[in-house]
PDB file of C-alpha atoms and ligand atoms in Angstrom:
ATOM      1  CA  UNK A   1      94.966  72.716  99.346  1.00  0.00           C
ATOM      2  CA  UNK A   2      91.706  74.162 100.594  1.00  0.00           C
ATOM      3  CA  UNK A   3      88.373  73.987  99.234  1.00  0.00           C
ATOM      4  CA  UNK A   4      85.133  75.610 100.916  1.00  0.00           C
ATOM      5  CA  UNK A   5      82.026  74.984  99.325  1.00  0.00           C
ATOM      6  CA  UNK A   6      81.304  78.894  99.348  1.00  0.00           C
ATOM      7  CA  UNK A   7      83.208  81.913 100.543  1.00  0.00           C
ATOM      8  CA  UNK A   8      83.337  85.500 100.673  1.00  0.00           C
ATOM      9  CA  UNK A   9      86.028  86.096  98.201  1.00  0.00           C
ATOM     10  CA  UNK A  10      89.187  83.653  98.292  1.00  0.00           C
ATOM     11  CA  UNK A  11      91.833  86.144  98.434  1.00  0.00           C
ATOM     12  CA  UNK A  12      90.696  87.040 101.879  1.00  0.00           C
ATOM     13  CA  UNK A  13      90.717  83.841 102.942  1.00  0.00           C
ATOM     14  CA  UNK A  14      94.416  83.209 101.821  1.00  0.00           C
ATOM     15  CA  UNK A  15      95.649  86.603 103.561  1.00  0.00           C
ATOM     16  CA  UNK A  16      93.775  85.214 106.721  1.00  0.00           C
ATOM     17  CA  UNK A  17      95.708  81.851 106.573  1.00  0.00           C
ATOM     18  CA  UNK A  18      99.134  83.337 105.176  1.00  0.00           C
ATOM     19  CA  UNK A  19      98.712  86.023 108.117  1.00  0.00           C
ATOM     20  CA  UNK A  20      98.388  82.690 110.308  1.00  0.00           C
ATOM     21  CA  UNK A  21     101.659  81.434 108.825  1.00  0.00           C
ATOM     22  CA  UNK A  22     100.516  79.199 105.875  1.00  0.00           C
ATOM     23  CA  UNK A  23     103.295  77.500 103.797  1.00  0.00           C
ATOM     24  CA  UNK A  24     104.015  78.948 100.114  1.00  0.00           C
ATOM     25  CA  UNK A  25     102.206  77.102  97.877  1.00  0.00           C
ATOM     26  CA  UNK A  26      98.763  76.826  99.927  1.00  0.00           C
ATOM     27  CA  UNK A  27      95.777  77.145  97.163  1.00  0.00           C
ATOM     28  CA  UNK A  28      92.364  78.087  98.366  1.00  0.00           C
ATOM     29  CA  UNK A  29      89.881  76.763  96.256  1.00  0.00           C
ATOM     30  CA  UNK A  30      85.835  78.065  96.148  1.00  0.00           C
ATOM     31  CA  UNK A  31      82.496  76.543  95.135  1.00  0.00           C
ATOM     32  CA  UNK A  32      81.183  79.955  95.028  1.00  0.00           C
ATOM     33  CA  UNK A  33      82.480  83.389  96.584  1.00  0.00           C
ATOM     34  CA  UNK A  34      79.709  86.032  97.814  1.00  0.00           C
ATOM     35  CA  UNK A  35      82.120  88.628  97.391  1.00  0.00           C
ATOM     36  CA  UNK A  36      84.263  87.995  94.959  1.00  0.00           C
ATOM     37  CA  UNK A  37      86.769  91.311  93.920  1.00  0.00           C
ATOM     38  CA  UNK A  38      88.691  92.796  91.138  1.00  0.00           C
ATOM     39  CA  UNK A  39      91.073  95.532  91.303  1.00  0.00           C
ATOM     40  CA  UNK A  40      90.138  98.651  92.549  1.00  0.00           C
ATOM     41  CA  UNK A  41      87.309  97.295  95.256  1.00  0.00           C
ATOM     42  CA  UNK A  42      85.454  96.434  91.748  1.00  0.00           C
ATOM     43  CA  UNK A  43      83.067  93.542  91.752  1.00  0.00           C
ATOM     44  CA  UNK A  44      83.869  89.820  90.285  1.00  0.00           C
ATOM     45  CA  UNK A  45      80.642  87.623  89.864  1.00  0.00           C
ATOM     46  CA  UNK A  46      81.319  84.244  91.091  1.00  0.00           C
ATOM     47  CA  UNK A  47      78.546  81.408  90.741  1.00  0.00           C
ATOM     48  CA  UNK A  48      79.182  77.968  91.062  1.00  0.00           C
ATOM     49  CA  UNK A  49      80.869  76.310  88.145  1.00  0.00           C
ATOM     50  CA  UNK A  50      83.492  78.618  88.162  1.00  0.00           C
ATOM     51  CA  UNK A  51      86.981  78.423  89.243  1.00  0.00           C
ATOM     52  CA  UNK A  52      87.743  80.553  92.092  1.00  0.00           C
ATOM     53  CA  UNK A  53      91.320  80.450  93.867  1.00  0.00           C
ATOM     54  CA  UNK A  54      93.934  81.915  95.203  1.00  0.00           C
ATOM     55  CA  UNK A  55      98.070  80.729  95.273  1.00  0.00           C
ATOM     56  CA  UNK A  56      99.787  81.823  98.463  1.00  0.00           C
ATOM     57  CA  UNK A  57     103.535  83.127  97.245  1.00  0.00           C
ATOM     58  CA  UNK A  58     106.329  84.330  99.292  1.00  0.00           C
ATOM     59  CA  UNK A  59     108.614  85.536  96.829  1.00  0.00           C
ATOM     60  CA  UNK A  60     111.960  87.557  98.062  1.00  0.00           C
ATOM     61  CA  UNK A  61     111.766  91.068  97.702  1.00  0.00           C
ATOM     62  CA  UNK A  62     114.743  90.847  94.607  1.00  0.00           C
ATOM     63  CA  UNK A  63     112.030  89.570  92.414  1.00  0.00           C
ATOM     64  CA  UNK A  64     109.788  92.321  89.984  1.00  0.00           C
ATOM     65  CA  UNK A  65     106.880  90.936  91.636  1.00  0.00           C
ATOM     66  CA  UNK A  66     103.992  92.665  89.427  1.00  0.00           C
ATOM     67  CA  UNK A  67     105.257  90.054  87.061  1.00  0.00           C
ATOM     68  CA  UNK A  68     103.551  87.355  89.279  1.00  0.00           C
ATOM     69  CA  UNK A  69      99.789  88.864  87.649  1.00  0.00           C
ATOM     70  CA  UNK A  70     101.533  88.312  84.144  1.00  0.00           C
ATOM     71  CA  UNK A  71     102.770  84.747  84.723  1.00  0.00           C
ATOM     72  CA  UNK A  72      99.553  83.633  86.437  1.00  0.00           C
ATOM     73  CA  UNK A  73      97.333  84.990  83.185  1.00  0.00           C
ATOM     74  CA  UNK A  74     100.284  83.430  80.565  1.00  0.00           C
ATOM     75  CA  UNK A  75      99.408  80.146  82.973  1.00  0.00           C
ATOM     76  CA  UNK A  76      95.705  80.420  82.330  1.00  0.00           C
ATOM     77  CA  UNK A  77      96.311  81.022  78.941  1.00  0.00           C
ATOM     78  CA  UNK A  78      98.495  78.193  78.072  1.00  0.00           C
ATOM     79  CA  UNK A  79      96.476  75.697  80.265  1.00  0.00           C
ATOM     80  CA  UNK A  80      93.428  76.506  78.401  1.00  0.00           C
ATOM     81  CA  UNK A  81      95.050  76.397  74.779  1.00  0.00           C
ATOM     82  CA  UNK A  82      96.538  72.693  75.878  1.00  0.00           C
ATOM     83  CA  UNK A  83      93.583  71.343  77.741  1.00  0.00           C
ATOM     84  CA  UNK A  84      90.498  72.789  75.623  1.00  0.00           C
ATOM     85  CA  UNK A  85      92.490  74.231  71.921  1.00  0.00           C
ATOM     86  CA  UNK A  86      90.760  77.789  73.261  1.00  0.00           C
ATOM     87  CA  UNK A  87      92.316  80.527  71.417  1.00  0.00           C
ATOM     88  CA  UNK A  88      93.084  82.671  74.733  1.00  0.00           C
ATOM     89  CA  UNK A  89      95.469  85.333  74.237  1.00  0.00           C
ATOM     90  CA  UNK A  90      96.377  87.901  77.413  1.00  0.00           C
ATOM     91  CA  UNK A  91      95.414  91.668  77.792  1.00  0.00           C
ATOM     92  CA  UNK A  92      97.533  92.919  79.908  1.00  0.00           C
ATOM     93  CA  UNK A  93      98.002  93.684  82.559  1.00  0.00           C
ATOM     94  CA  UNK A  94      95.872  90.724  84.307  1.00  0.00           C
ATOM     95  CA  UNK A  95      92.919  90.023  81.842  1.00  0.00           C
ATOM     96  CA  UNK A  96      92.615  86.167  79.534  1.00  0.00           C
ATOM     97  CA  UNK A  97      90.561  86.887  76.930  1.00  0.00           C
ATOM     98  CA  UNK A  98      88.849  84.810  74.152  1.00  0.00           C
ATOM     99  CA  UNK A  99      88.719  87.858  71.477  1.00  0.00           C
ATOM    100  CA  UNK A 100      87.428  90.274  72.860  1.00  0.00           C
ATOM    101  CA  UNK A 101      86.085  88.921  75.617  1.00  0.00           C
ATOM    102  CA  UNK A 102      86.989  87.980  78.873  1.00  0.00           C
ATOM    103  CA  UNK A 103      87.175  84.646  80.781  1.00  0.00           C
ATOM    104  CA  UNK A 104      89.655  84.863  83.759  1.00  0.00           C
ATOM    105  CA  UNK A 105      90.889  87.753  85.616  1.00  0.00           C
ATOM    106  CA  UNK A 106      94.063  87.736  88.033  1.00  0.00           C
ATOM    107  CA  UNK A 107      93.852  90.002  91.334  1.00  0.00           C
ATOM    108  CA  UNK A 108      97.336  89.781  92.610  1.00  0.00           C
ATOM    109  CA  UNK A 109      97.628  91.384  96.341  1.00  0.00           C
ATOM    110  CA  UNK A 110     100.885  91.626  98.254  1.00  0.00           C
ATOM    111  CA  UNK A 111     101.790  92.208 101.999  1.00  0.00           C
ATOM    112  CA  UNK A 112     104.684  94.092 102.925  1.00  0.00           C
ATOM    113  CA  UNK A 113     106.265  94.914 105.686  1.00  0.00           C
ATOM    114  CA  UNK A 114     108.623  98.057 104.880  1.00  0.00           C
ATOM    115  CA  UNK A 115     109.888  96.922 101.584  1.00  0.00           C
ATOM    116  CA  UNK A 116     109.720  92.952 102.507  1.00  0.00           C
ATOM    117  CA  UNK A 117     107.281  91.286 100.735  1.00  0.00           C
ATOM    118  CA  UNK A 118     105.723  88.910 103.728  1.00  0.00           C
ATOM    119  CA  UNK A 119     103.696  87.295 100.827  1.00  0.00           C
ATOM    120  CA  UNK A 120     101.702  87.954  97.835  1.00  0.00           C
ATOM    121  CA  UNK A 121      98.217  85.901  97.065  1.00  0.00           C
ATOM    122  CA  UNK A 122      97.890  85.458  93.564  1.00  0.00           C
ATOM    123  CA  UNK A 123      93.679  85.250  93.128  1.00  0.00           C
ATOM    124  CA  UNK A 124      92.638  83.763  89.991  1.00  0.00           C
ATOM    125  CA  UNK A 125      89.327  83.929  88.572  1.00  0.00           C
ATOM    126  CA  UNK A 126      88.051  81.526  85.407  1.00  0.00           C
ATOM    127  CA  UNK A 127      84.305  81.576  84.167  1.00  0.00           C
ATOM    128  CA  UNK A 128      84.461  77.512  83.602  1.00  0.00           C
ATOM    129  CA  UNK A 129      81.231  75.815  83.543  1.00  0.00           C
ATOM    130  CA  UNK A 130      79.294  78.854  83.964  1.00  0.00           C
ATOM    131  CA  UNK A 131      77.067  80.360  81.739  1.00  0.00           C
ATOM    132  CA  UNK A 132      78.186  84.116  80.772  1.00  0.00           C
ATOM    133  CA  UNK A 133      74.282  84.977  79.901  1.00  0.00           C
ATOM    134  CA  UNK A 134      73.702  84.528  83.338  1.00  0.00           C
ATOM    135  CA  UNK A 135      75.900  88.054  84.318  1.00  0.00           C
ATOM    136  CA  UNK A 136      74.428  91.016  84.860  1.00  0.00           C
ATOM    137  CA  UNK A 137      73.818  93.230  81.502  1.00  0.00           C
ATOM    138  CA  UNK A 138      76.522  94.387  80.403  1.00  0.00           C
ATOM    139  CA  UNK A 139      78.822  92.005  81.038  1.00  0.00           C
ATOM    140  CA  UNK A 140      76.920  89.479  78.808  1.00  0.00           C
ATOM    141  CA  UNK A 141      78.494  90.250  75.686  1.00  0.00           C
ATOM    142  CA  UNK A 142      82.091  90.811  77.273  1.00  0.00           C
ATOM    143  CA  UNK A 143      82.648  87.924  79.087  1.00  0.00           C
ATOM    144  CA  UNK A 144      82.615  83.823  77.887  1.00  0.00           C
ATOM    145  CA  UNK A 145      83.310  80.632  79.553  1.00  0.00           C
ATOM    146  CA  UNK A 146      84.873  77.716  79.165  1.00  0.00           C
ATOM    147  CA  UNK A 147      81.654  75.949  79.023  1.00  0.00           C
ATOM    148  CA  UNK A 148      80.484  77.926  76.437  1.00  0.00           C
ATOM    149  CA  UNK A 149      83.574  78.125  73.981  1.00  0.00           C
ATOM    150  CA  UNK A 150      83.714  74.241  74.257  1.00  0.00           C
ATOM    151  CA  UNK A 151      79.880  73.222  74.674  1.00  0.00           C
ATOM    152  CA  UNK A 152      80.354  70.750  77.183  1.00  0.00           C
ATOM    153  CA  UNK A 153      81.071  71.119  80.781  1.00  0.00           C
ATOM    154  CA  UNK A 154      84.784  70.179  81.694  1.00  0.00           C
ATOM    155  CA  UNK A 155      86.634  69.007  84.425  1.00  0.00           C
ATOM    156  CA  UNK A 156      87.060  71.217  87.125  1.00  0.00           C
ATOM    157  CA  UNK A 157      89.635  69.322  88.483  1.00  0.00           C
ATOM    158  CA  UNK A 158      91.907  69.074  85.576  1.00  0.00           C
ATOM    159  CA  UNK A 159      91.360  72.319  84.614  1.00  0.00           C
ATOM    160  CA  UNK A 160      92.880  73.387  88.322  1.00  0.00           C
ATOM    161  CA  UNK A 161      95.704  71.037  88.547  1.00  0.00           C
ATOM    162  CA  UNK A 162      96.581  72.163  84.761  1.00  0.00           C
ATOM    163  CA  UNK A 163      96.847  75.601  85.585  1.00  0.00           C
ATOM    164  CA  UNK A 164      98.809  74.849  88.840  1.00  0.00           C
ATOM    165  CA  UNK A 165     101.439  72.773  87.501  1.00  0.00           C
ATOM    166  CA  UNK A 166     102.102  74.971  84.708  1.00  0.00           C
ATOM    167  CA  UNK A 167     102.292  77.998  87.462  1.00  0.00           C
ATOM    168  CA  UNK A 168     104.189  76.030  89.347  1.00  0.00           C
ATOM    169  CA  UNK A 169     107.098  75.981  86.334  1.00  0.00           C
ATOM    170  CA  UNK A 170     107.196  79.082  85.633  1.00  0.00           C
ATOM    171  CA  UNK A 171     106.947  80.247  89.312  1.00  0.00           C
ATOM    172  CA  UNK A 172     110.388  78.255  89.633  1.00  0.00           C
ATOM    173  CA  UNK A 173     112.005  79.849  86.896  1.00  0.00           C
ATOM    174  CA  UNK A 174     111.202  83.442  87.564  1.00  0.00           C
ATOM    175  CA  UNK A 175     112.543  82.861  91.539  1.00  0.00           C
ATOM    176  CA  UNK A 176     115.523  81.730  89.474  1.00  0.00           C
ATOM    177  CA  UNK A 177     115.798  84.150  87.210  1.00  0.00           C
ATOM    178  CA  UNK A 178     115.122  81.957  84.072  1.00  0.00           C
ATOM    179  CA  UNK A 179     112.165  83.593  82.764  1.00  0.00           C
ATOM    180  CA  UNK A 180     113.011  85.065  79.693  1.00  0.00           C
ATOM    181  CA  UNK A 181     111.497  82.932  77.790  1.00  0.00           C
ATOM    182  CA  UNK A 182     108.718  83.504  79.455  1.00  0.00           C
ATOM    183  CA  UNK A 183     108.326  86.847  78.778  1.00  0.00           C
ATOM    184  CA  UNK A 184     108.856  86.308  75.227  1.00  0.00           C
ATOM    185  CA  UNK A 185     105.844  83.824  75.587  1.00  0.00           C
ATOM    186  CA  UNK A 186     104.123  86.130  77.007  1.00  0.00           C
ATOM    187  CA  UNK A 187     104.194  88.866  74.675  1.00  0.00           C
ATOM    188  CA  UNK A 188     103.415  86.802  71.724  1.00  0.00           C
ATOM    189  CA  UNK A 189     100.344  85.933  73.381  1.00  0.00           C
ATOM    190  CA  UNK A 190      99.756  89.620  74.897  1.00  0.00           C
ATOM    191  CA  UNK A 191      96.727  91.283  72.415  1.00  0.00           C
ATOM    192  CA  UNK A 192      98.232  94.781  73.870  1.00  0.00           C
ATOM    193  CA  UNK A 193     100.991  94.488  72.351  1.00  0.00           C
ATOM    194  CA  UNK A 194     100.829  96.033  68.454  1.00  0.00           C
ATOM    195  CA  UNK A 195      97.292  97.085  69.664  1.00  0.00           C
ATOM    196  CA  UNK A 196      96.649 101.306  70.084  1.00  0.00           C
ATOM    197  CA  UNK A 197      95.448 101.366  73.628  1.00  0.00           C
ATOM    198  CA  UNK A 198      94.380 103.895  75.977  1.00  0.00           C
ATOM    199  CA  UNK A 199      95.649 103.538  79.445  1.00  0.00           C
ATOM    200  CA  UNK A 200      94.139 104.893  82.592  1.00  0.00           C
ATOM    201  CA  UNK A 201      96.638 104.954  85.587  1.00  0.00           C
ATOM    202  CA  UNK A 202      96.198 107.543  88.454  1.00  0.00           C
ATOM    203  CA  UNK A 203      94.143 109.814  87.111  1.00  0.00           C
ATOM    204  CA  UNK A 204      96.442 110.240  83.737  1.00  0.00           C
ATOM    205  CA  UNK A 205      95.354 109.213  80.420  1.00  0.00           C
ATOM    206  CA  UNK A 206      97.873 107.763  78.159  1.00  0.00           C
ATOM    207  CA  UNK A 207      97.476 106.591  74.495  1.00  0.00           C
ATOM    208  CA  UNK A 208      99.603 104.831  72.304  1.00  0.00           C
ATOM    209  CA  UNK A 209     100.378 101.733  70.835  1.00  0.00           C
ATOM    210  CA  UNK A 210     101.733  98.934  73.408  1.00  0.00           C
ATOM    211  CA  UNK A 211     105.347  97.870  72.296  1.00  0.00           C
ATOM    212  CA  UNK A 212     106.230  95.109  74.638  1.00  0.00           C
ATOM    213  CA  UNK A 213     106.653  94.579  78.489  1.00  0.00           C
ATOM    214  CA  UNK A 214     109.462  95.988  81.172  1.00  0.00           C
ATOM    215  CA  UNK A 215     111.535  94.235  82.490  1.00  0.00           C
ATOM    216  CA  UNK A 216     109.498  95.217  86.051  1.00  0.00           C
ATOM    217  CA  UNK A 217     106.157  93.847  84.323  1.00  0.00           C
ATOM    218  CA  UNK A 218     104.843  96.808  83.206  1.00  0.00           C
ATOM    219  CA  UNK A 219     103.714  97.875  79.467  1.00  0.00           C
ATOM    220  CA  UNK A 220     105.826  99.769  77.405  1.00  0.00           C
ATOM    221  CA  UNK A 221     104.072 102.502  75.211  1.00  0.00           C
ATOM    222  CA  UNK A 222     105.034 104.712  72.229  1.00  0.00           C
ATOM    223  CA  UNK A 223     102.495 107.436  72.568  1.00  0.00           C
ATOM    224  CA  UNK A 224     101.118 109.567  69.272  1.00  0.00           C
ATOM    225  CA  UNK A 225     104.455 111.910  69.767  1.00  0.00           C
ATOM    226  CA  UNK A 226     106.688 108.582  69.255  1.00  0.00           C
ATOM    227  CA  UNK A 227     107.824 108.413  72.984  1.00  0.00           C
ATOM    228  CA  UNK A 228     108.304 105.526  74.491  1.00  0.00           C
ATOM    229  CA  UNK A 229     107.000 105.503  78.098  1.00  0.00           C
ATOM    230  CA  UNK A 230     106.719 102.328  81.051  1.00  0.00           C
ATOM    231  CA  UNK A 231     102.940 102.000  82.564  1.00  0.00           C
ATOM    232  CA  UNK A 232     103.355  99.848  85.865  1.00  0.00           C
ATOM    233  CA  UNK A 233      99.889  99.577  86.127  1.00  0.00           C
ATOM    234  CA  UNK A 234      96.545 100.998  85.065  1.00  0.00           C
ATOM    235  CA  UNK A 235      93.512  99.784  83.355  1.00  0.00           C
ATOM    236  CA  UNK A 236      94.197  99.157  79.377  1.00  0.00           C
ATOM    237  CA  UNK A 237      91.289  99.202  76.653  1.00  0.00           C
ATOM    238  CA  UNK A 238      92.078  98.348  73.182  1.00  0.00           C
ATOM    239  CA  UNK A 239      90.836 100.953  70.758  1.00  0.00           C
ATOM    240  CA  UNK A 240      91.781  98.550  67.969  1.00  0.00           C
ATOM    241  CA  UNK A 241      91.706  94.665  67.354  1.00  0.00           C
ATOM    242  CA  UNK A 242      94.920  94.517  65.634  1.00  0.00           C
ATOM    243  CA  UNK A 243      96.291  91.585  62.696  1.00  0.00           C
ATOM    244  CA  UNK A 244      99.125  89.488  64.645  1.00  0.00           C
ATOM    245  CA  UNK A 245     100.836  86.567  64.329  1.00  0.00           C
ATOM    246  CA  UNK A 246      99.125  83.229  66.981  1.00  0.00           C
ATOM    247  CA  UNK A 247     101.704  80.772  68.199  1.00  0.00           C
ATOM    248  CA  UNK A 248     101.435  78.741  65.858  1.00  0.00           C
ATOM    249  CA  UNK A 249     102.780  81.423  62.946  1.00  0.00           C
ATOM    250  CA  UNK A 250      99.582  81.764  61.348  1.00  0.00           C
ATOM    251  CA  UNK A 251      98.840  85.550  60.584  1.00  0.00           C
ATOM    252  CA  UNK A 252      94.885  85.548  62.040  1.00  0.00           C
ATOM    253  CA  UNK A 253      92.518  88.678  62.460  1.00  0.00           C
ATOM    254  CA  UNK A 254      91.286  88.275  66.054  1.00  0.00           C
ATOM    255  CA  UNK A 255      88.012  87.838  66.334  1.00  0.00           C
ATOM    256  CA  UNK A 256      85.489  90.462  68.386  1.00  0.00           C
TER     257      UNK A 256
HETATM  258  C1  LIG B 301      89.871  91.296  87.710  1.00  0.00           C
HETATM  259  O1  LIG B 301      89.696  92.601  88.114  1.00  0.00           O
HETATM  260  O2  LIG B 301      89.704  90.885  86.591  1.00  0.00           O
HETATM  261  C2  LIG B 301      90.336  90.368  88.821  1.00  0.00           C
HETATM  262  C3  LIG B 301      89.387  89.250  89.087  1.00  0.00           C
HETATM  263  C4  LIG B 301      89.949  88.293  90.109  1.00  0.00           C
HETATM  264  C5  LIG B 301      88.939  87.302  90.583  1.00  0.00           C
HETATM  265  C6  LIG B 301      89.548  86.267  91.489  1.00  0.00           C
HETATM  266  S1  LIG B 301      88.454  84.951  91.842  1.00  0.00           S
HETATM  267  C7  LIG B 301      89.499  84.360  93.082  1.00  0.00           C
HETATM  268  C8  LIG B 301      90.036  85.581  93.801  1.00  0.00           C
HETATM  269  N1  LIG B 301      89.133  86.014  94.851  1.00  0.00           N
HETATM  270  C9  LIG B 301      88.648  87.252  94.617  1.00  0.00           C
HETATM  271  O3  LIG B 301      87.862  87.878  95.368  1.00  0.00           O
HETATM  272  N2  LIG B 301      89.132  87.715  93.462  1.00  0.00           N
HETATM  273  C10 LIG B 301      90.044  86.773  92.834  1.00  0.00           C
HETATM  274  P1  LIG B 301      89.402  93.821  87.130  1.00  0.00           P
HETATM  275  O4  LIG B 301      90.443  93.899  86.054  1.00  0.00           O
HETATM  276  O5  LIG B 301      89.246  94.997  88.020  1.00  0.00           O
HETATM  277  O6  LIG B 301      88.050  93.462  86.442  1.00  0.00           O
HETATM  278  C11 LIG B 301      86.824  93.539  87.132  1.00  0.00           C
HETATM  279  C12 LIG B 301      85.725  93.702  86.074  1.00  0.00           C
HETATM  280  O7  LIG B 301      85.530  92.469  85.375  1.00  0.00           O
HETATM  281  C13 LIG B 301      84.367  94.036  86.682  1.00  0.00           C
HETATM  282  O8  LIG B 301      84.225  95.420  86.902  1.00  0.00           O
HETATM  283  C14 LIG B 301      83.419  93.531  85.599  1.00  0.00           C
HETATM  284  O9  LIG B 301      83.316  94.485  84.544  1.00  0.00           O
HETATM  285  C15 LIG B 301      84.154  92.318  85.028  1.00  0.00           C
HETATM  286  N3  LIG B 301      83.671  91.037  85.596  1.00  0.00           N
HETATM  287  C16 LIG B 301      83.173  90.781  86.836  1.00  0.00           C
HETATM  288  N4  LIG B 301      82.893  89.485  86.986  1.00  0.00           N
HETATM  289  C17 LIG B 301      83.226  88.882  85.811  1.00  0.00           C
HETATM  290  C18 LIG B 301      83.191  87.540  85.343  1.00  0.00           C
HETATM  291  N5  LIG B 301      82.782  86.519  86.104  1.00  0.00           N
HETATM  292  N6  LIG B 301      83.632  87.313  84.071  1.00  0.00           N
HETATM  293  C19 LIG B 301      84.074  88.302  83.269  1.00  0.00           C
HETATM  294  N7  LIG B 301      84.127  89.583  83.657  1.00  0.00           N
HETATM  295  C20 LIG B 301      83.713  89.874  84.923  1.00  0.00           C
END
């Protein structure tokens, strides 16, 4: 394990040091990043507080490896329902949100060479003990912290090794093939699915309601003309909050 009391962003640390041969497993751990990312070059705010890491895999190639941005948000999420009783549920494909709004975001980024993955960095992002009113407008009213769902600052600490052990489980049992119960987990948790969304991927538009996930890790749609099409990836809004079940059977209206 790494830490560095500030960075530029540590997914580009990890491909630095997994370029340099660095074991799977090695986490890179940030105070701060200056330039933290999201998908797409976009920006991710990272002050001090937060947590800010990135998981060096090297999965084989037989693996559906898109699934590694599910099971590190269905990590999140079940670390901070255990640890804290937050209500997070998952929008996928790599948003934990509390509601509506958003508290950790998952930037998976593989290297390849042909069709060999060398080694994916799984970059996970968690507003902690930060305050979401500090954000640029905007984002003020769409994201929320730990900090602030909980009042209290928490352990940064346990909130890291939390999340790692319980990645480190299901990490295990997807390179073995033993995830379907994961995936199960995952879409109970998954606000997308039973939700009409509208899906942006590659220029297309798509809408529909989101049925369940692929066995590849992407989200299965039934469009308005009741066909049932697989989005790999692509960014999802929810046009709807929808009535679902939580995990613990209780029919709920999710909140905004
Ligand atoms: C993500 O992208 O959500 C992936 C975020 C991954 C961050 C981690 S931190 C450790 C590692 N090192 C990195 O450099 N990155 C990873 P995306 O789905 O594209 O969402 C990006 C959008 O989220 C932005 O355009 C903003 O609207 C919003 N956003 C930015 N910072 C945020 C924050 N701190 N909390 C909530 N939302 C934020």
């Amino acid at each position: 394990m790494v830490y560095l009391d500030e960075t530029s962003s540590t997914n580009d640390e990890a491909k630095k040091m997994a370029d340099e041969g660095a074991a799977e497993g090695t986490v890179i751990i940030a105070g701060s990043q200056s330039a933290g990312r999201g998908r797409l070059g976009r920006e991710w705010f990272s002050p001090r507080g937060g947590v800010w890491m990135s998981v060096i895999l090297r999965p084989p190639s037989i693996r559906p490896l898109q699934k590694l941005t599910l099971l590190a948000g269905l990590s999140v999420a079940k670390s901070l329902r255990t640890l804290y009783a937050i209500d997070a549920v998952l929008k996928w494909p790599n948003d934990v949100l509390v509601g509506e709004r958003k508290i950790c975001g998952i930037l998976a980024e593989g290297t390849f060479q042909g069709e060999t993955p060398l080694f994916v960095v799984v970059g996970i992002g968690i507003n902690a003990n930060t305050d979401p009113d500090s954000l640029p407008r905007g984002l003020k009213t769409e994201a929320t912290s730990v900090r602030k769902l909980v009042r209290q600052n928490v352990s940064i600490d346990d909130l890291i090794a939390g999340i790692l052990k319980t990645m480190d489980t299901h990490y295990d049992l997807f390179l073995r093939g033993e995830d379907k119960e994961l995936w199960s987990e995952y879409e109970g948790l998954c606000t997308t699915i039973g939700s009409d969304v509208r899906l942006e991927c590659e220029g297309a538009t798509y809408e529909g309601t989101g049925r369940g996930i692929s066995p590849g890790g992407g989200l299965i749609l039934r469009t308005r003309n009741a066909k049932e099409i697989t989005i790999l990836s692509g960014d999802c809004i929810h046009l709807a909050t929808k009535t679902r079940k939580n995990i613990k059977g209780k029919v709920k209206k999710l909140p905004h």
